[in-house]
Amino acid sequence: MQKKPVKRKQRDIGSELRKVALPITLAAVGIFAVLSLTVLFRIETVIIKGGSDYTTEEILTACEISGGENLIRTNMAKCAENIEKRLVYIEKAELKRRFPSALEINITPAVETVSAEYEGKFCLLSEGGKVLEIPYAPVEGT
């Protein structure tokens, strides 16, 4: 019996496709990551929920957020901490990203609860123990 002549090896289309698809996929993911951190997801809208005596501008100034910042790169914990430290009548601030371009700030106002005497003066404290004011006399109803 005669052996059939061996033809050229057929190319494995699947392996060729994988060789091309992997670099293209990695490049696309890299480009999307770079665009997400630079051009995409800019803060255009700020939504403030909860009662507060402070204006939107005062809250944003305390938060140190300016228009057009990147939503992904914004440090939410630092912004919340800044709001709570700088605006004494805000007990708690929680920030949430609302993609593609909104930032939501949930405000819990501080409630005057207790007047405590300290070094001959009175401190007006919130429910969470935050010093709200240092008046010269106790505040009625606390």
Short mmCIF file of N, CA and C in Angstrom, two decimals:
data_model
loop_
_atom_site.label_atom_id
_atom_site.label_comp_id
_atom_site.label_asym_id
_atom_site.label_seq_id
_atom_site.Cartn_x
_atom_site.Cartn_y
_atom_site.Cartn_z
N MET A 1 0.83 -1.18 0.00
CA MET A 1 0.00 0.00 0.00
C MET A 1 0.87 1.24 0.00
N GLN A 2 0.37 2.18 -0.72
CA GLN A 2 1.11 3.43 -0.79
C GLN A 2 0.57 4.40 0.25
N LYS A 3 1.49 5.12 0.80
CA LYS A 3 1.08 6.16 1.75
C LYS A 3 0.67 7.39 0.97
N LYS A 4 -0.36 8.07 1.50
CA LYS A 4 -0.80 9.30 0.86
C LYS A 4 0.22 10.38 1.18
N PRO A 5 0.48 11.24 0.23
CA PRO A 5 1.43 12.32 0.51
C PRO A 5 0.86 13.25 1.60
N VAL A 6 1.73 13.68 2.46
CA VAL A 6 1.33 14.58 3.56
C VAL A 6 1.18 15.98 3.00
N LYS A 7 0.00 16.54 3.18
CA LYS A 7 -0.26 17.90 2.70
C LYS A 7 0.24 18.89 3.75
N ARG A 8 0.28 20.11 3.30
CA ARG A 8 0.67 21.17 4.22
C ARG A 8 -0.20 21.14 5.46
N LYS A 9 0.40 21.41 6.60
CA LYS A 9 -0.39 21.43 7.84
C LYS A 9 -1.42 22.56 7.77
N GLN A 10 -2.60 22.18 8.14
CA GLN A 10 -3.65 23.20 8.17
C GLN A 10 -3.45 24.06 9.41
N ARG A 11 -3.67 25.32 9.21
CA ARG A 11 -3.51 26.25 10.35
C ARG A 11 -4.64 26.06 11.33
N ASP A 12 -4.28 26.15 12.57
CA ASP A 12 -5.29 26.10 13.62
C ASP A 12 -5.85 27.50 13.79
N ILE A 13 -7.03 27.71 13.26
CA ILE A 13 -7.64 29.04 13.28
C ILE A 13 -7.87 29.53 14.70
N GLY A 14 -8.24 28.62 15.58
CA GLY A 14 -8.50 29.00 16.98
C GLY A 14 -7.27 29.58 17.65
N SER A 15 -6.10 28.97 17.45
CA SER A 15 -4.89 29.49 18.11
C SER A 15 -4.46 30.81 17.50
N GLU A 16 -4.65 30.98 16.19
CA GLU A 16 -4.34 32.25 15.54
C GLU A 16 -5.25 33.36 16.08
N LEU A 17 -6.52 33.03 16.25
CA LEU A 17 -7.48 34.00 16.76
C LEU A 17 -7.12 34.40 18.19
N ARG A 18 -6.72 33.44 19.00
CA ARG A 18 -6.32 33.75 20.37
C ARG A 18 -5.08 34.65 20.42
N LYS A 19 -4.16 34.43 19.51
CA LYS A 19 -2.94 35.25 19.47
C LYS A 19 -3.26 36.71 19.17
N VAL A 20 -4.30 36.94 18.41
CA VAL A 20 -4.68 38.30 18.04
C VAL A 20 -5.66 38.90 19.05
N ALA A 21 -6.60 38.09 19.54
CA ALA A 21 -7.66 38.59 20.41
C ALA A 21 -7.14 39.03 21.77
N LEU A 22 -6.20 38.32 22.33
CA LEU A 22 -5.70 38.67 23.67
C LEU A 22 -5.06 40.06 23.70
N PRO A 23 -4.13 40.38 22.80
CA PRO A 23 -3.56 41.74 22.83
C PRO A 23 -4.59 42.83 22.58
N ILE A 24 -5.55 42.57 21.69
CA ILE A 24 -6.58 43.57 21.41
C ILE A 24 -7.46 43.79 22.64
N THR A 25 -7.82 42.72 23.32
CA THR A 25 -8.64 42.83 24.53
C THR A 25 -7.89 43.57 25.63
N LEU A 26 -6.63 43.25 25.84
CA LEU A 26 -5.82 43.93 26.86
C LEU A 26 -5.66 45.41 26.53
N ALA A 27 -5.46 45.73 25.26
CA ALA A 27 -5.34 47.12 24.86
C ALA A 27 -6.65 47.88 25.11
N ALA A 28 -7.78 47.26 24.78
CA ALA A 28 -9.08 47.91 24.99
C ALA A 28 -9.34 48.16 26.47
N VAL A 29 -9.02 47.18 27.32
CA VAL A 29 -9.20 47.35 28.76
C VAL A 29 -8.30 48.47 29.27
N GLY A 30 -7.06 48.51 28.81
CA GLY A 30 -6.13 49.56 29.23
C GLY A 30 -6.60 50.94 28.81
N ILE A 31 -7.08 51.07 27.59
CA ILE A 31 -7.57 52.35 27.11
C ILE A 31 -8.79 52.80 27.91
N PHE A 32 -9.71 51.88 28.19
CA PHE A 32 -10.88 52.22 28.98
C PHE A 32 -10.49 52.66 30.39
N ALA A 33 -9.51 51.98 31.00
CA ALA A 33 -9.06 52.35 32.35
C ALA A 33 -8.47 53.76 32.36
N VAL A 34 -7.65 54.06 31.38
CA VAL A 34 -7.04 55.40 31.30
C VAL A 34 -8.12 56.46 31.08
N LEU A 35 -9.04 56.22 30.17
CA LEU A 35 -10.11 57.18 29.92
C LEU A 35 -11.01 57.36 31.14
N SER A 36 -11.26 56.29 31.87
CA SER A 36 -12.11 56.37 33.07
C SER A 36 -11.49 57.25 34.14
N LEU A 37 -10.18 57.22 34.23
CA LEU A 37 -9.49 58.00 35.27
C LEU A 37 -9.15 59.41 34.83
N THR A 38 -9.34 59.72 33.55
CA THR A 38 -8.98 61.05 33.08
C THR A 38 -10.17 61.79 32.48
N VAL A 39 -10.71 61.30 31.39
CA VAL A 39 -11.72 62.04 30.62
C VAL A 39 -13.15 61.70 31.03
N LEU A 40 -13.43 60.43 31.21
CA LEU A 40 -14.80 60.00 31.53
C LEU A 40 -15.13 60.21 33.00
N PHE A 41 -16.40 60.16 33.33
CA PHE A 41 -16.91 60.19 34.71
C PHE A 41 -16.53 61.46 35.47
N ARG A 42 -16.72 62.59 34.85
CA ARG A 42 -16.51 63.88 35.51
C ARG A 42 -17.74 64.22 36.34
N ILE A 43 -17.54 64.83 37.51
CA ILE A 43 -18.65 65.24 38.37
C ILE A 43 -19.32 66.45 37.74
N GLU A 44 -20.58 66.27 37.36
CA GLU A 44 -21.36 67.36 36.78
C GLU A 44 -22.51 67.76 37.69
N THR A 45 -22.99 66.83 38.51
CA THR A 45 -24.14 67.08 39.37
C THR A 45 -23.82 66.64 40.78
N VAL A 46 -24.18 67.47 41.76
CA VAL A 46 -24.05 67.11 43.16
C VAL A 46 -25.44 67.11 43.76
N ILE A 47 -25.82 65.99 44.35
CA ILE A 47 -27.13 65.84 44.97
C ILE A 47 -26.92 65.80 46.48
N ILE A 48 -27.54 66.73 47.19
CA ILE A 48 -27.41 66.76 48.65
C ILE A 48 -28.75 66.37 49.25
N LYS A 49 -28.71 65.31 50.07
CA LYS A 49 -29.92 64.81 50.72
C LYS A 49 -29.77 64.97 52.22
N GLY A 50 -30.89 65.19 52.89
CA GLY A 50 -30.87 65.36 54.34
C GLY A 50 -30.95 66.83 54.70
N GLY A 51 -31.40 67.09 55.90
CA GLY A 51 -31.56 68.46 56.36
C GLY A 51 -30.25 69.06 56.80
N SER A 52 -30.06 70.32 56.46
CA SER A 52 -28.85 71.03 56.87
C SER A 52 -29.10 72.53 56.78
N ASP A 53 -28.46 73.27 57.68
CA ASP A 53 -28.54 74.73 57.64
C ASP A 53 -27.50 75.31 56.69
N TYR A 54 -26.67 74.45 56.14
CA TYR A 54 -25.59 74.91 55.26
C TYR A 54 -26.05 74.88 53.80
N THR A 55 -25.49 75.81 53.01
CA THR A 55 -25.80 75.86 51.59
C THR A 55 -24.98 74.80 50.85
N THR A 56 -25.37 74.55 49.62
CA THR A 56 -24.63 73.61 48.77
C THR A 56 -23.19 74.07 48.59
N GLU A 57 -23.00 75.36 48.41
CA GLU A 57 -21.66 75.91 48.22
C GLU A 57 -20.79 75.69 49.45
N GLU A 58 -21.38 75.90 50.65
CA GLU A 58 -20.61 75.69 51.88
C GLU A 58 -20.20 74.22 52.03
N ILE A 59 -21.10 73.32 51.68
CA ILE A 59 -20.80 71.89 51.79
C ILE A 59 -19.71 71.50 50.79
N LEU A 60 -19.82 71.99 49.56
CA LEU A 60 -18.81 71.67 48.55
C LEU A 60 -17.46 72.28 48.87
N THR A 61 -17.47 73.47 49.44
CA THR A 61 -16.21 74.10 49.85
C THR A 61 -15.55 73.29 50.96
N ALA A 62 -16.33 72.86 51.94
CA ALA A 62 -15.79 72.04 53.02
C ALA A 62 -15.28 70.70 52.51
N CYS A 63 -15.94 70.19 51.51
CA CYS A 63 -15.60 68.88 50.93
C CYS A 63 -14.37 68.97 50.03
N GLU A 64 -14.06 70.17 49.56
CA GLU A 64 -12.95 70.43 48.64
C GLU A 64 -13.15 69.75 47.29
N ILE A 65 -14.38 69.79 46.80
CA ILE A 65 -14.68 69.26 45.47
C ILE A 65 -14.96 70.43 44.55
N SER A 66 -14.30 70.42 43.40
CA SER A 66 -14.57 71.45 42.41
C SER A 66 -15.22 70.78 41.20
N GLY A 67 -15.92 71.56 40.43
CA GLY A 67 -16.61 71.02 39.27
C GLY A 67 -15.65 70.39 38.28
N GLY A 68 -16.05 69.27 37.72
CA GLY A 68 -15.24 68.62 36.71
C GLY A 68 -14.24 67.61 37.23
N GLU A 69 -14.18 67.41 38.55
CA GLU A 69 -13.26 66.40 39.08
C GLU A 69 -13.72 65.02 38.65
N ASN A 70 -12.78 64.09 38.63
CA ASN A 70 -13.09 62.72 38.25
C ASN A 70 -13.81 62.01 39.38
N LEU A 71 -14.93 61.38 39.07
CA LEU A 71 -15.76 60.71 40.06
C LEU A 71 -15.05 59.51 40.68
N ILE A 72 -14.27 58.81 39.89
CA ILE A 72 -13.57 57.61 40.39
C ILE A 72 -12.40 57.99 41.29
N ARG A 73 -11.67 59.03 40.93
CA ARG A 73 -10.48 59.41 41.69
C ARG A 73 -10.78 60.24 42.92
N THR A 74 -12.02 60.68 43.10
CA THR A 74 -12.39 61.48 44.27
C THR A 74 -12.33 60.63 45.53
N ASN A 75 -11.63 61.11 46.54
CA ASN A 75 -11.49 60.40 47.81
C ASN A 75 -12.73 60.68 48.66
N MET A 76 -13.67 59.75 48.64
CA MET A 76 -14.96 59.93 49.32
C MET A 76 -14.80 60.02 50.84
N ALA A 77 -13.95 59.18 51.42
CA ALA A 77 -13.77 59.18 52.87
C ALA A 77 -13.19 60.51 53.35
N LYS A 78 -12.22 61.05 52.62
CA LYS A 78 -11.62 62.33 53.00
C LYS A 78 -12.64 63.46 52.87
N CYS A 79 -13.44 63.44 51.83
CA CYS A 79 -14.47 64.47 51.65
C CYS A 79 -15.47 64.44 52.80
N ALA A 80 -15.93 63.23 53.16
CA ALA A 80 -16.88 63.10 54.27
C ALA A 80 -16.27 63.59 55.57
N GLU A 81 -15.02 63.23 55.80
CA GLU A 81 -14.32 63.66 57.02
C GLU A 81 -14.18 65.18 57.07
N ASN A 82 -13.85 65.79 55.93
CA ASN A 82 -13.72 67.25 55.87
C ASN A 82 -15.05 67.94 56.18
N ILE A 83 -16.13 67.43 55.64
CA ILE A 83 -17.45 68.01 55.90
C ILE A 83 -17.77 67.93 57.39
N GLU A 84 -17.56 66.77 58.00
CA GLU A 84 -17.88 66.58 59.42
C GLU A 84 -17.01 67.44 60.32
N LYS A 85 -15.76 67.67 59.96
CA LYS A 85 -14.86 68.49 60.78
C LYS A 85 -15.13 69.98 60.63
N ARG A 86 -15.35 70.43 59.42
CA ARG A 86 -15.46 71.86 59.15
C ARG A 86 -16.84 72.44 59.39
N LEU A 87 -17.87 71.61 59.25
CA LEU A 87 -19.24 72.09 59.43
C LEU A 87 -19.80 71.41 60.68
N VAL A 88 -19.72 72.12 61.80
CA VAL A 88 -20.00 71.50 63.10
C VAL A 88 -21.44 71.01 63.25
N TYR A 89 -22.37 71.61 62.56
CA TYR A 89 -23.75 71.18 62.71
C TYR A 89 -24.13 70.04 61.75
N ILE A 90 -23.13 69.38 61.21
CA ILE A 90 -23.34 68.15 60.44
C ILE A 90 -22.70 67.01 61.23
N GLU A 91 -23.53 66.10 61.71
CA GLU A 91 -23.07 64.97 62.51
C GLU A 91 -22.36 63.94 61.64
N LYS A 92 -22.97 63.64 60.50
CA LYS A 92 -22.41 62.60 59.63
C LYS A 92 -22.67 62.95 58.17
N ALA A 93 -21.67 62.68 57.34
CA ALA A 93 -21.79 62.87 55.89
C ALA A 93 -21.37 61.58 55.20
N GLU A 94 -22.22 61.11 54.30
CA GLU A 94 -21.90 59.92 53.51
C GLU A 94 -21.95 60.29 52.04
N LEU A 95 -20.92 59.93 51.31
CA LEU A 95 -20.85 60.24 49.89
C LEU A 95 -20.99 58.96 49.07
N LYS A 96 -21.72 59.08 47.96
CA LYS A 96 -21.92 57.94 47.06
C LYS A 96 -21.73 58.40 45.62
N ARG A 97 -21.10 57.56 44.85
CA ARG A 97 -20.95 57.83 43.42
C ARG A 97 -22.21 57.39 42.69
N ARG A 98 -22.70 58.23 41.81
CA ARG A 98 -23.85 57.90 40.97
C ARG A 98 -23.39 58.07 39.52
N PHE A 99 -22.98 56.96 38.93
CA PHE A 99 -22.44 57.01 37.58
C PHE A 99 -23.53 57.35 36.58
N PRO A 100 -23.23 58.10 35.53
CA PRO A 100 -21.90 58.41 35.06
C PRO A 100 -21.32 59.73 35.58
N SER A 101 -22.14 60.64 36.16
CA SER A 101 -21.56 61.95 36.45
C SER A 101 -22.14 62.65 37.68
N ALA A 102 -22.66 61.91 38.65
CA ALA A 102 -23.27 62.56 39.81
C ALA A 102 -22.62 62.08 41.11
N LEU A 103 -22.60 62.98 42.06
CA LEU A 103 -22.11 62.68 43.41
C LEU A 103 -23.26 62.96 44.36
N GLU A 104 -23.57 62.00 45.21
CA GLU A 104 -24.65 62.15 46.18
C GLU A 104 -24.04 62.29 47.57
N ILE A 105 -24.47 63.32 48.30
CA ILE A 105 -24.00 63.55 49.67
C ILE A 105 -25.20 63.46 50.59
N ASN A 106 -25.18 62.47 51.47
CA ASN A 106 -26.25 62.30 52.45
C ASN A 106 -25.80 62.92 53.77
N ILE A 107 -26.58 63.88 54.25
CA ILE A 107 -26.24 64.64 55.44
C ILE A 107 -27.13 64.23 56.60
N THR A 108 -26.51 63.97 57.75
CA THR A 108 -27.25 63.78 59.00
C THR A 108 -26.92 64.98 59.88
N PRO A 109 -27.91 65.83 60.18
CA PRO A 109 -27.62 67.03 60.97
C PRO A 109 -27.34 66.68 62.43
N ALA A 110 -26.52 67.51 63.06
CA ALA A 110 -26.25 67.36 64.49
C ALA A 110 -27.40 67.99 65.27
N VAL A 111 -27.84 67.29 66.30
CA VAL A 111 -28.94 67.77 67.13
C VAL A 111 -28.39 68.19 68.48
N GLU A 112 -28.72 69.42 68.88
CA GLU A 112 -28.28 69.92 70.19
C GLU A 112 -28.95 69.09 71.28
N THR A 113 -28.14 68.42 72.10
CA THR A 113 -28.71 67.50 73.08
C THR A 113 -28.37 67.87 74.51
N VAL A 114 -27.11 68.18 74.78
CA VAL A 114 -26.65 68.35 76.16
C VAL A 114 -25.81 69.61 76.28
N SER A 115 -26.01 70.33 77.41
CA SER A 115 -25.09 71.40 77.79
C SER A 115 -24.24 70.86 78.93
N ALA A 116 -22.95 70.81 78.74
CA ALA A 116 -22.06 70.28 79.78
C ALA A 116 -21.11 71.38 80.22
N GLU A 117 -20.88 71.47 81.53
CA GLU A 117 -19.96 72.47 82.04
C GLU A 117 -18.54 71.95 81.92
N TYR A 118 -17.67 72.84 81.42
CA TYR A 118 -16.27 72.47 81.25
C TYR A 118 -15.42 73.71 81.47
N GLU A 119 -14.56 73.68 82.46
CA GLU A 119 -13.65 74.78 82.81
C GLU A 119 -14.39 76.12 82.94
N GLY A 120 -15.50 76.10 83.63
CA GLY A 120 -16.25 77.32 83.88
C GLY A 120 -17.11 77.79 82.73
N LYS A 121 -17.09 77.08 81.63
CA LYS A 121 -17.93 77.42 80.47
C LYS A 121 -18.83 76.23 80.19
N PHE A 122 -19.77 76.44 79.32
CA PHE A 122 -20.68 75.36 78.94
C PHE A 122 -20.43 74.98 77.49
N CYS A 123 -20.45 73.69 77.25
CA CYS A 123 -20.31 73.16 75.89
C CYS A 123 -21.65 72.60 75.46
N LEU A 124 -22.07 72.97 74.28
CA LEU A 124 -23.28 72.43 73.70
C LEU A 124 -22.87 71.23 72.85
N LEU A 125 -23.38 70.05 73.24
CA LEU A 125 -22.98 68.80 72.59
C LEU A 125 -24.13 68.20 71.79
N SER A 126 -23.77 67.45 70.75
CA SER A 126 -24.76 66.73 69.95
C SER A 126 -24.98 65.34 70.54
N GLU A 127 -25.92 64.60 69.96
CA GLU A 127 -26.18 63.23 70.40
C GLU A 127 -24.94 62.36 70.30
N GLY A 128 -24.12 62.60 69.31
CA GLY A 128 -22.90 61.82 69.10
C GLY A 128 -21.72 62.32 69.91
N GLY A 129 -21.90 63.35 70.73
CA GLY A 129 -20.82 63.87 71.55
C GLY A 129 -19.97 64.93 70.87
N LYS A 130 -20.40 65.44 69.76
CA LYS A 130 -19.67 66.46 69.03
C LYS A 130 -19.92 67.83 69.66
N VAL A 131 -18.86 68.60 69.89
CA VAL A 131 -18.99 69.94 70.46
C VAL A 131 -19.50 70.86 69.37
N LEU A 132 -20.69 71.43 69.61
CA LEU A 132 -21.30 72.30 68.61
C LEU A 132 -20.99 73.77 68.87
N GLU A 133 -21.10 74.17 70.11
CA GLU A 133 -20.83 75.56 70.49
C GLU A 133 -20.31 75.59 71.91
N ILE A 134 -19.72 76.73 72.27
CA ILE A 134 -19.30 76.94 73.65
C ILE A 134 -19.95 78.24 74.11
N PRO A 135 -21.24 78.18 74.49
CA PRO A 135 -21.92 79.37 74.99
C PRO A 135 -21.50 79.67 76.43
N TYR A 136 -21.82 80.87 76.92
CA TYR A 136 -21.44 81.25 78.28
C TYR A 136 -22.41 80.74 79.33
N ALA A 137 -23.59 80.35 78.92
CA ALA A 137 -24.59 79.84 79.84
C ALA A 137 -25.22 78.59 79.27
N PRO A 138 -25.81 77.76 80.12
CA PRO A 138 -26.46 76.56 79.58
C PRO A 138 -27.59 76.92 78.64
N VAL A 139 -27.79 76.11 77.64
CA VAL A 139 -28.84 76.34 76.65
C VAL A 139 -30.10 75.67 77.13
N GLU A 140 -31.20 76.41 77.08
CA GLU A 140 -32.48 75.85 77.55
C GLU A 140 -32.89 74.66 76.69
N GLY A 141 -33.46 73.66 77.34
CA GLY A 141 -33.95 72.48 76.64
C GLY A 141 -32.90 71.41 76.41
N THR A 142 -31.70 71.63 76.95
CA THR A 142 -30.65 70.61 76.78
C THR A 142 -30.17 70.10 78.11
#
